[in-house]
Amino acid sequence: MNCLLIRISLNKRGLPVRSYRTLNAEELTIGRGAECNIHLLDPRIAMHHAVIKRLDDGQTHLVAINGELQVDGLMVSEVALTDGQQAMIGPYLLKVEPAPPDVNISVSLELSHRLPDDFQDLKARTHEPLQGSSSVKRKIALGLFAFITLIFLALPLAQNLSSRLHTIMEELPMGFDRVWSPGHISNAHLHFGSQCFNCHEKLTQQVTDAACLTCHQDTAPHIANAALQKQVFNQKHRFSEGIRCAECHREHKAPVSLTRQDNAKCVECHGNIKAVNAKTDLSNVHDFDKDHPPFKLTFITENQQVERISQTEKERLIEQSGLIFPHSQHVGKVQGPNGMADVRDLTCTNCHHPKGKEMRFSPPTFERDCKTCHRKELKLGSAEKAIYAPHGSVQQVVSAMQTEAPKQAATYLETLKTEGCAYCHEVLETQKEDALPWQIKPLTINHDWFSKAHFNHAKHRTQQCQACHDVETSETSEDVAMPDKAVCLKCHSGNKPKYKRIASTCMSCHEFHDAHATQEALLKK
Amino acid sequence: MQHNNMFNYKNYRYFKWAVMVILVAFAAYLLFEPAVGHYGGSWLGYGLGTISALMVFWMAWYGVRKRRYRSSGNTQGWLSAHIYLGTALTVLVTLHTGFRFGLNIHTFAYGMLLIVVVSGFFGNYAYMIYPRLMTENMGEDSLDGLLLRIAETDKLARQIALVMPDDINFTVDRACRETYIGTRLLEQLRGYQEDCPTEKAVKKLTVMGNDLSPEQRKLYRELYSIMVRRQTLVKRVRQELMYRSRLGIWLYFHVPFAIALITAMLVHIIAVFLYW
């Protein structure tokens, strides 16, 4: 096969120069190797890249060996060399030229992709770090500024200022202003707390009591006297209009209790109570241990009045319940109803039965607590024909006597008046014209000795009853066996705990909103 | 041993100040605990918050001041104070939070502060460590000087590879043409290219030259040593770029997030008094 090879190169002025050479061989090998017929010295050319040869179809073909061939940008493994055909051998462009008469084929080769300059090429692939950093930083800063102002200021403000947006946001689980919340909302307020406007009614205004009273309208005031309550709590107070709910009930502090448990706020007034109300007869108090006044006991007088008497006035501490009952004979070993050998051990809970979670005590009843031992007091007549008077109203007793023992009724009733009923009850004489021969003084049982404080027996369960209630030596039911301050101070201290004494603040015993504990309420119990 | 750097400026003057500020803040925190526990809105909280806010502005002023050429005190002294008091400020703000965090602007502002401070710490570390490493790495060379030397090795390697078998030639050619030096930020920061062609070429060349003729083998050994040299040079350039990017990257956080911090802090203060 005769082949005319035209090498096209650029001269110094950059113009193409064609050099001609005729090759005569069966096959024309193209490659980097020195033994190739067409020797192309370029690192991108394989040692034996391709070959030009006549195939079985009689046409001359360019066939790839170890290198790559491309025709019109597509990889091919061979291509027929017809007139005008072009193919890329690595960086070289091969073109089939019109052949002169004495050769079989004429091809031109031109280096169309030069090797780039190493240094410039390398530089292009080397990137200086942090280029244009100040503009990047400016962009980040601007972005952050815009984000923060939009999310944390503009949207929450817009919701407050535009009533239309406010109406739309109302329906959603939370408003834009949720991002202003300074802390967790207490459990009780959680169901509406994610919408700030429920409490924060106006921008820049502190939460008002009106917002609280939307739900808590039946909360009792601190002072029962409405005029005094208003005077004390609405007086100008530092910067605020008065003492707001929110000063003691601090929201956004969960899991810390919503209600302040410390004394500071109480002592603000009660530390110098005359400054608040000059006419008060309360004494100043700062600390339970240091200067709490002696306890006052709540008495209900005969004419149904509530009176509170200080425990220091011992001579006035007389209970007039209408019962005759010596505690001293009902504690420890006592004689039972069945003869000398029946000795029973009595404790407080034999008669005082705790009820409820707070272990308050229901009053003892004859049927449950007295009858076992004291049934004999109601026994009438001789041993063989004994009858028992019922434990009930005088009317019931009289009726029972008249039906069961009509002949002896008068005697029996006289016995009951002087011995049976009078064993425990105060008996009142009646006028001659009255229907009943005598009357029993109505019982006045005191349910709440410390009406201004709360006491939970259940919390003191670990203690013996007699550690606080001195009843062993009480000979008469006039005695009041309520403990005084000194008894509490054995285990309790003031604002700070002391050695083996638990810290006790105002809130440990007192309720702030306790104006409901009025006289009427006490009498109703 | 360096004398008088930003850490021991005037015999640790600002370090002592910072320790004092922290101790006073801690003492106040322990002594004055409100009944509901610590929070930003207590009197102590307001105090700590106000001082911290003023300190943030003062810290930011350092950024303005150092770009000015009018002198107002020693820059080294300012930097020393910036570092130590900035650290103390973080403690103050942490106490100001009362350790109450939530999804809100308040905790967001605190987060911004932490980013600024942590990036500042990194900057500190970078300026302590990298300049020395850079000198060790570069010696008297410049970046362009190293690149020129790499280009030179490329030329030599290619020439030799021309007479080598195809696989060797292509490996060398790929190594020369496909080695990138720190294209993306992440690669610059890490200081290496994953599957670096140069490294791969050196590894491959150790086993490729087995069936060469004796005269080719001599050239092959030369080619191998050229490639190893190239690898070292590439590594040095990458190290240089890594140090440079690490010296600069923290400012991407420190400066924009300082702006974000000031914005968030102002919004935080406004928000507190809008609903209170």
PDB file of N, CA and C in Angstrom, chain A residues 119-150:
ATOM      1  N   PHE A 119       3.307  25.071  33.786  1.00  0.00           N
ATOM      2  CA  PHE A 119       3.180  25.959  34.945  1.00  0.00           C
ATOM      3  C   PHE A 119       1.806  26.623  34.988  1.00  0.00           C
ATOM      4  N   GLN A 120       1.408  27.191  33.813  1.00  0.00           N
ATOM      5  CA  GLN A 120       0.113  27.872  33.782  1.00  0.00           C
ATOM      6  C   GLN A 120      -1.012  26.875  34.069  1.00  0.00           C
ATOM      7  N   ASP A 121      -0.845  25.670  33.500  1.00  0.00           N
ATOM      8  CA  ASP A 121      -1.844  24.633  33.697  1.00  0.00           C
ATOM      9  C   ASP A 121      -1.973  24.279  35.180  1.00  0.00           C
ATOM     10  N   LEU A 122      -0.826  24.111  35.807  1.00  0.00           N
ATOM     11  CA  LEU A 122      -0.806  23.745  37.214  1.00  0.00           C
ATOM     12  C   LEU A 122      -1.417  24.869  38.057  1.00  0.00           C
ATOM     13  N   LYS A 123      -1.079  26.088  37.678  1.00  0.00           N
ATOM     14  CA  LYS A 123      -1.611  27.239  38.433  1.00  0.00           C
ATOM     15  C   LYS A 123      -3.131  27.280  38.360  1.00  0.00           C
ATOM     16  N   ALA A 124      -3.628  26.900  37.165  1.00  0.00           N
ATOM     17  CA  ALA A 124      -5.079  26.921  36.994  1.00  0.00           C
ATOM     18  C   ALA A 124      -5.729  25.873  37.893  1.00  0.00           C
ATOM     19  N   ARG A 125      -4.981  24.820  38.196  1.00  0.00           N
ATOM     20  CA  ARG A 125      -5.551  23.771  39.030  1.00  0.00           C
ATOM     21  C   ARG A 125      -5.233  23.972  40.511  1.00  0.00           C
ATOM     22  N   THR A 126      -4.548  25.075  40.815  1.00  0.00           N
ATOM     23  CA  THR A 126      -4.224  25.372  42.206  1.00  0.00           C
ATOM     24  C   THR A 126      -5.069  26.562  42.639  1.00  0.00           C
ATOM     25  N   HIS A 127      -5.881  26.350  43.697  1.00  0.00           N
ATOM     26  CA  HIS A 127      -6.775  27.438  44.097  1.00  0.00           C
ATOM     27  C   HIS A 127      -6.283  28.082  45.369  1.00  0.00           C
ATOM     28  N   GLU A 128      -6.064  29.353  45.293  1.00  0.00           N
ATOM     29  CA  GLU A 128      -5.659  30.091  46.498  1.00  0.00           C
ATOM     30  C   GLU A 128      -6.780  29.966  47.524  1.00  0.00           C
ATOM     31  N   PRO A 129      -6.458  29.783  48.792  1.00  0.00           N
ATOM     32  CA  PRO A 129      -7.536  29.603  49.775  1.00  0.00           C
ATOM     33  C   PRO A 129      -8.292  30.898  50.052  1.00  0.00           C
ATOM     34  N   LEU A 130      -9.579  30.734  50.378  1.00  0.00           N
ATOM     35  CA  LEU A 130     -10.426  31.813  50.882  1.00  0.00           C
ATOM     36  C   LEU A 130     -10.378  33.059  50.014  1.00  0.00           C
ATOM     37  N   GLN A 131     -10.565  32.827  48.676  1.00  0.00           N
ATOM     38  CA  GLN A 131     -10.557  34.005  47.811  1.00  0.00           C
ATOM     39  C   GLN A 131     -11.821  34.829  48.022  1.00  0.00           C
ATOM     40  N   GLY A 132     -11.693  36.097  47.943  1.00  0.00           N
ATOM     41  CA  GLY A 132     -12.837  37.012  48.100  1.00  0.00           C
ATOM     42  C   GLY A 132     -13.485  36.873  49.457  1.00  0.00           C
ATOM     43  N   SER A 133     -12.623  36.669  50.477  1.00  0.00           N
ATOM     44  CA  SER A 133     -13.198  36.336  51.781  1.00  0.00           C
ATOM     45  C   SER A 133     -14.017  37.479  52.348  1.00  0.00           C
ATOM     46  N   SER A 134     -13.618  38.717  52.103  1.00  0.00           N
ATOM     47  CA  SER A 134     -14.372  39.802  52.748  1.00  0.00           C
ATOM     48  C   SER A 134     -15.771  39.887  52.175  1.00  0.00           C
ATOM     49  N   SER A 135     -15.922  39.597  50.883  1.00  0.00           N
ATOM     50  CA  SER A 135     -17.278  39.670  50.329  1.00  0.00           C
ATOM     51  C   SER A 135     -18.113  38.498  50.837  1.00  0.00           C
ATOM     52  N   VAL A 136     -17.459  37.332  51.007  1.00  0.00           N
ATOM     53  CA  VAL A 136     -18.199  36.185  51.563  1.00  0.00           C
ATOM     54  C   VAL A 136     -18.650  36.493  52.980  1.00  0.00           C
ATOM     55  N   LYS A 137     -17.712  37.052  53.756  1.00  0.00           N
ATOM     56  CA  LYS A 137     -18.038  37.370  55.152  1.00  0.00           C
ATOM     57  C   LYS A 137     -19.168  38.385  55.208  1.00  0.00           C
ATOM     58  N   ARG A 138     -19.100  39.368  54.324  1.00  0.00           N
ATOM     59  CA  ARG A 138     -20.145  40.394  54.319  1.00  0.00           C
ATOM     60  C   ARG A 138     -21.495  39.741  54.013  1.00  0.00           C
ATOM     61  N   LYS A 139     -21.465  38.799  53.049  1.00  0.00           N
ATOM     62  CA  LYS A 139     -22.729  38.144  52.672  1.00  0.00           C
ATOM     63  C   LYS A 139     -23.290  37.337  53.847  1.00  0.00           C
ATOM     64  N   ILE A 140     -22.406  36.579  54.515  1.00  0.00           N
ATOM     65  CA  ILE A 140     -22.871  35.779  55.657  1.00  0.00           C
ATOM     66  C   ILE A 140     -23.453  36.706  56.726  1.00  0.00           C
ATOM     67  N   ALA A 141     -22.719  37.788  57.017  1.00  0.00           N
ATOM     68  CA  ALA A 141     -23.162  38.706  58.060  1.00  0.00           C
ATOM     69  C   ALA A 141     -24.518  39.311  57.704  1.00  0.00           C
ATOM     70  N   LEU A 142     -24.651  39.732  56.449  1.00  0.00           N
ATOM     71  CA  LEU A 142     -25.925  40.335  56.029  1.00  0.00           C
ATOM     72  C   LEU A 142     -27.058  39.329  56.115  1.00  0.00           C
ATOM     73  N   GLY A 143     -26.748  38.096  55.679  1.00  0.00           N
ATOM     74  CA  GLY A 143     -27.758  37.033  55.725  1.00  0.00           C
ATOM     75  C   GLY A 143     -28.225  36.788  57.145  1.00  0.00           C
ATOM     76  N   LEU A 144     -27.262  36.666  58.062  1.00  0.00           N
ATOM     77  CA  LEU A 144     -27.611  36.410  59.461  1.00  0.00           C
ATOM     78  C   LEU A 144     -28.411  37.576  60.033  1.00  0.00           C
ATOM     79  N   PHE A 145     -27.962  38.786  59.709  1.00  0.00           N
ATOM     80  CA  PHE A 145     -28.648  39.983  60.210  1.00  0.00           C
ATOM     81  C   PHE A 145     -30.107  39.975  59.748  1.00  0.00           C
ATOM     82  N   ALA A 146     -30.285  39.677  58.447  1.00  0.00           N
ATOM     83  CA  ALA A 146     -31.638  39.693  57.888  1.00  0.00           C
ATOM     84  C   ALA A 146     -32.487  38.600  58.532  1.00  0.00           C
ATOM     85  N   PHE A 147     -31.892  37.418  58.677  1.00  0.00           N
ATOM     86  CA  PHE A 147     -32.627  36.290  59.264  1.00  0.00           C
ATOM     87  C   PHE A 147     -33.091  36.622  60.684  1.00  0.00           C
ATOM     88  N   ILE A 148     -32.159  37.123  61.485  1.00  0.00           N
ATOM     89  CA  ILE A 148     -32.481  37.389  62.895  1.00  0.00           C
ATOM     90  C   ILE A 148     -33.531  38.487  62.998  1.00  0.00           C
ATOM     91  N   THR A 149     -33.347  39.554  62.227  1.00  0.00           N
ATOM     92  CA  THR A 149     -34.307  40.661  62.337  1.00  0.00           C
ATOM     93  C   THR A 149     -35.687  40.217  61.878  1.00  0.00           C
ATOM     94  N   LEU A 150     -35.727  39.390  60.844  1.00  0.00           N
ATOM     95  CA  LEU A 150     -37.028  38.958  60.330  1.00  0.00           C
ATOM     96  C   LEU A 150     -37.745  38.040  61.322  1.00  0.00           C
TER      97      LEU A 150
END
